[in-house]
Amino acid sequence: MAVIAQKCPEIQVTVVDLNEARIQAWNDEDAKNIPIYEPGLSDVVAEARNRNLFFSTDVEKAIDEAEMIFISVNTPTKTYGAGKGMAADLKFIELCARQIAKVSKSDKIVVEKSTLPVRTAEAIKSILNNTGNGVNFQILSNPEFLAEGTAVQDLLNPDRILIGGDPSPEGKEAVEALVEIYSNWVDSSKILTTNLWSSELSKLTANAFLAQRVSSVNAISELCEKTGADVNEVAKAIGMDSRIGSKFLKASVGFGGSCFQKDILNLVYIAKSYGLHEVADYWEQVIIMNDHQKKRFADKIVSTLYNTVSGKKIAFLGWAFKKDTNDTRESAAIYVADDLINEQASLSVFDPKVSESQILSDLNYLNSRAASENRSQVSVLENPYDACKEAHAIAVLTEWDEFKTYDWEKIYNQMQKPAFVFDGRNVLDGKKLTEIGFIYNGIGL
Ligand SMILES: NC(=O)c1ccc[n+]([C@@H]2O[C@H](COP(=O)([O-])OP(=O)(O)OC[C@H]3O[C@@H](n4cnc5c(N)ncnc54)[C@H](O)[C@@H]3O)[C@@H](O)[C@H]2O)c1
């Protein structure tokens, strides 16, 4: 929304959220204090805010005044009832639709921006048309393909914009209205219009394909470790095949983030609900492989440290699910930490952008043990050198660029010996570290 406001100064954009603290942070006088860390975003917000970009908690007023409403609420995996642990929980979407229906006094275009199961527009349409005040609604699907960490660049130069709508003349008019907005900065050749169901399903499919590539290369990484092949070399060799391409072939401790796992589980659930069990099993394996990759990283740390980490200090570099974001949802670090705490390790964590309270709350959310126990086993440091001091091993969980630039001699000198490094992202210079004296372990090497 901030990028739309920046690129379309004649359009008034109002972002509303029920969460008052979040809105307050978005309105912080210093745009550097906005609640999401995303390179370039604070500048975009600083430029448009209070010009044609507003942040507010007055949801009803914003609905009343809007001609077009983007529903961008969260769609987490259900934690209760039918489809628990798999289906998308659509209660926030439904609440939004009901509120829009209740408040609206003029015709509106309602845009699904959240990632949704295929055919959700049908449910939204039914709610809007049966509980509204007789006003006309058009529903569009406009899934968001930005990636956290590169969100602003992705929005400014998208590979494509996808807009799904109803084939009726009113539906086509609504699609055109949204095409016009994006046309302010996106070339028309990159704006794709489809029917609603193709658009909804394309977003889930895109995430499933991307995650599948990560799980595929991670599956090969384990085979590399057994055979003497090097996964970086294999990835390069296959990635240069133009039919395969080089992106999303980086072996790692496993993918995280708020989207991949939730969206694949959602796809699996949809397939199951249509009785397509082979389709469901096929995609579920992507998640199973990812869970295995996280577990095997923790297991390797334990087995390498002479089968016990009890009472040993292990330093974590990185907690975010990837670099250039402060988002930790589903981060591999959480699960690796949980396994190591079960083995009675004490962890010292440093992440350039993630706070202590976030790290502890991520661990507490798993409910594996009392919060007091997490607090006593985990310390969060402000500085990487302090985090690594006296550690038996360092585990790299996020590929932050700054990790490469540290004084690794200094870190080595302050560690217990032998000093181990487990590079869960293959970002460090293993050869150099070995020369310093570290015992270096990467993924698939
Ligand atoms: N995070 C990503 O990288 C990304 C990328 C593409 C698509 N998506 C999709 O976008 C959607 C949102 O993701 P997110 O990461 O921004 O989630 P989020 O949980 O960070 O934000 C959702 C916000 O919606 C607010 N909210 C919930 N119900 C509301 C209501 N009735 N009225 C007003 N506000 C309400 C919540 O308070 C919260 O602040 C999801 O469907 C996700 O799959 C996310």
Short mmCIF file of N, CA and C and ligand atoms in Angstrom, two decimals, residues 16-19 22 59 72-75 92 95-96 99 113-115 144 146 148 203 258-259 262-263 329, ligand 1:
data_model
loop_
_atom_site.label_atom_id
_atom_site.label_comp_id
_atom_site.label_asym_id
_atom_site.label_seq_id
_atom_site.Cartn_x
_atom_site.Cartn_y
_atom_site.Cartn_z
N VAL A 16 -5.66 0.39 7.51
CA VAL A 16 -6.27 0.24 8.84
C VAL A 16 -5.96 -1.13 9.41
N ASP A 17 -5.80 -1.17 10.71
CA ASP A 17 -5.51 -2.42 11.40
C ASP A 17 -6.16 -2.34 12.78
N LEU A 18 -6.61 -3.48 13.27
CA LEU A 18 -7.21 -3.52 14.61
C LEU A 18 -6.15 -3.30 15.68
N ASN A 19 -4.92 -3.63 15.34
CA ASN A 19 -3.84 -3.60 16.31
C ASN A 19 -3.33 -2.16 16.49
N ARG A 22 0.50 -1.45 16.52
CA ARG A 22 1.11 -1.48 15.19
C ARG A 22 0.87 -0.19 14.44
N VAL A 59 -11.47 1.64 11.36
CA VAL A 59 -11.73 0.73 10.23
C VAL A 59 -13.02 1.13 9.51
N SER A 72 -6.06 -7.61 3.47
CA SER A 72 -4.67 -8.12 3.59
C SER A 72 -4.43 -8.72 4.96
N VAL A 73 -5.49 -9.23 5.57
CA VAL A 73 -5.34 -9.77 6.93
C VAL A 73 -4.65 -11.13 6.89
N ASN A 74 -4.24 -11.58 8.05
CA ASN A 74 -3.51 -12.85 8.14
C ASN A 74 -4.43 -14.05 7.90
N THR A 75 -3.85 -15.09 7.32
CA THR A 75 -4.59 -16.32 7.02
C THR A 75 -3.76 -17.51 7.52
N PHE A 92 -10.47 -14.43 9.93
CA PHE A 92 -10.19 -12.99 9.85
C PHE A 92 -10.73 -12.42 8.53
N LEU A 95 -14.51 -12.10 8.96
CA LEU A 95 -14.85 -10.94 9.79
C LEU A 95 -14.73 -9.66 8.99
N CYS A 96 -13.67 -9.57 8.18
CA CYS A 96 -13.49 -8.40 7.31
C CYS A 96 -14.67 -8.25 6.36
N GLN A 99 -17.72 -7.05 8.08
CA GLN A 99 -17.63 -5.64 8.47
C GLN A 99 -17.82 -4.73 7.24
N LYS A 113 -6.09 -9.58 -1.19
CA LYS A 113 -4.64 -9.43 -1.26
C LYS A 113 -3.97 -10.54 -0.43
N SER A 114 -4.67 -10.98 0.62
CA SER A 114 -4.17 -12.13 1.40
C SER A 114 -4.05 -13.35 0.50
N THR A 115 -3.23 -14.30 0.92
CA THR A 115 -3.14 -15.57 0.20
C THR A 115 -4.26 -16.48 0.66
N GLU A 144 -0.24 -11.30 -3.67
CA GLU A 144 1.00 -10.55 -3.51
C GLU A 144 2.19 -11.48 -3.66
N LEU A 146 5.47 -10.37 -3.49
CA LEU A 146 6.72 -9.83 -2.95
C LEU A 146 7.37 -10.83 -2.00
N GLU A 148 9.79 -11.05 1.43
CA GLU A 148 10.32 -10.25 2.51
C GLU A 148 11.83 -10.11 2.33
N LYS A 203 -1.16 -18.24 -6.67
CA LYS A 203 -0.31 -17.82 -5.55
C LYS A 203 0.15 -19.04 -4.74
N SER A 258 6.61 -16.92 6.94
CA SER A 258 5.20 -17.08 7.29
C SER A 258 4.40 -17.74 6.17
N CYS A 259 4.99 -17.90 5.00
CA CYS A 259 4.17 -18.27 3.85
C CYS A 259 4.35 -19.69 3.34
N LYS A 262 2.73 -22.63 5.47
CA LYS A 262 1.28 -22.44 5.59
C LYS A 262 0.59 -22.64 4.23
N ASP A 263 1.20 -22.12 3.18
CA ASP A 263 0.54 -22.20 1.88
C ASP A 263 0.58 -23.62 1.31
N ARG A 329 8.88 -15.64 11.76
CA ARG A 329 7.84 -16.67 11.72
C ARG A 329 8.35 -17.93 11.01
N1 LIG B 1 4.45 -11.75 4.60
C1 LIG B 1 4.65 -11.99 3.33
O1 LIG B 1 5.77 -12.02 2.83
C2 LIG B 1 3.49 -12.21 2.40
C3 LIG B 1 3.70 -12.25 1.02
C4 LIG B 1 2.63 -12.47 0.18
C5 LIG B 1 1.37 -12.68 0.72
N2 LIG B 1 1.19 -12.66 2.07
C6 LIG B 1 -0.15 -12.90 2.59
O2 LIG B 1 -0.67 -11.67 3.09
C7 LIG B 1 -1.52 -11.94 4.22
C8 LIG B 1 -1.06 -11.13 5.41
O3 LIG B 1 0.27 -11.51 5.75
P1 LIG B 1 1.16 -10.70 6.78
O4 LIG B 1 2.49 -11.35 6.80
O5 LIG B 1 1.07 -9.23 6.47
O6 LIG B 1 0.34 -10.99 8.14
P2 LIG B 1 0.40 -10.23 9.53
O7 LIG B 1 -0.15 -11.17 10.53
O8 LIG B 1 1.75 -9.62 9.73
O9 LIG B 1 -0.60 -8.98 9.36
C9 LIG B 1 -1.99 -9.12 9.32
C10 LIG B 1 -2.63 -7.92 10.03
O10 LIG B 1 -4.05 -7.96 9.87
C11 LIG B 1 -4.64 -7.40 11.03
N3 LIG B 1 -6.06 -7.77 11.08
C12 LIG B 1 -6.60 -9.00 11.28
N4 LIG B 1 -7.95 -8.95 11.21
C13 LIG B 1 -8.28 -7.67 10.93
C14 LIG B 1 -9.51 -6.98 10.72
N5 LIG B 1 -10.67 -7.63 10.75
N6 LIG B 1 -9.48 -5.66 10.47
C15 LIG B 1 -8.30 -5.01 10.42
N7 LIG B 1 -7.10 -5.58 10.60
C16 LIG B 1 -7.09 -6.91 10.86
C17 LIG B 1 -3.80 -7.95 12.15
O11 LIG B 1 -3.94 -7.16 13.31
C18 LIG B 1 -2.38 -7.89 11.55
O12 LIG B 1 -1.72 -6.70 11.90
C19 LIG B 1 -1.47 -13.44 4.44
O13 LIG B 1 -2.57 -14.03 3.78
C20 LIG B 1 -0.18 -13.85 3.75
O14 LIG B 1 -0.22 -15.19 3.31
C21 LIG B 1 2.22 -12.39 2.92
#
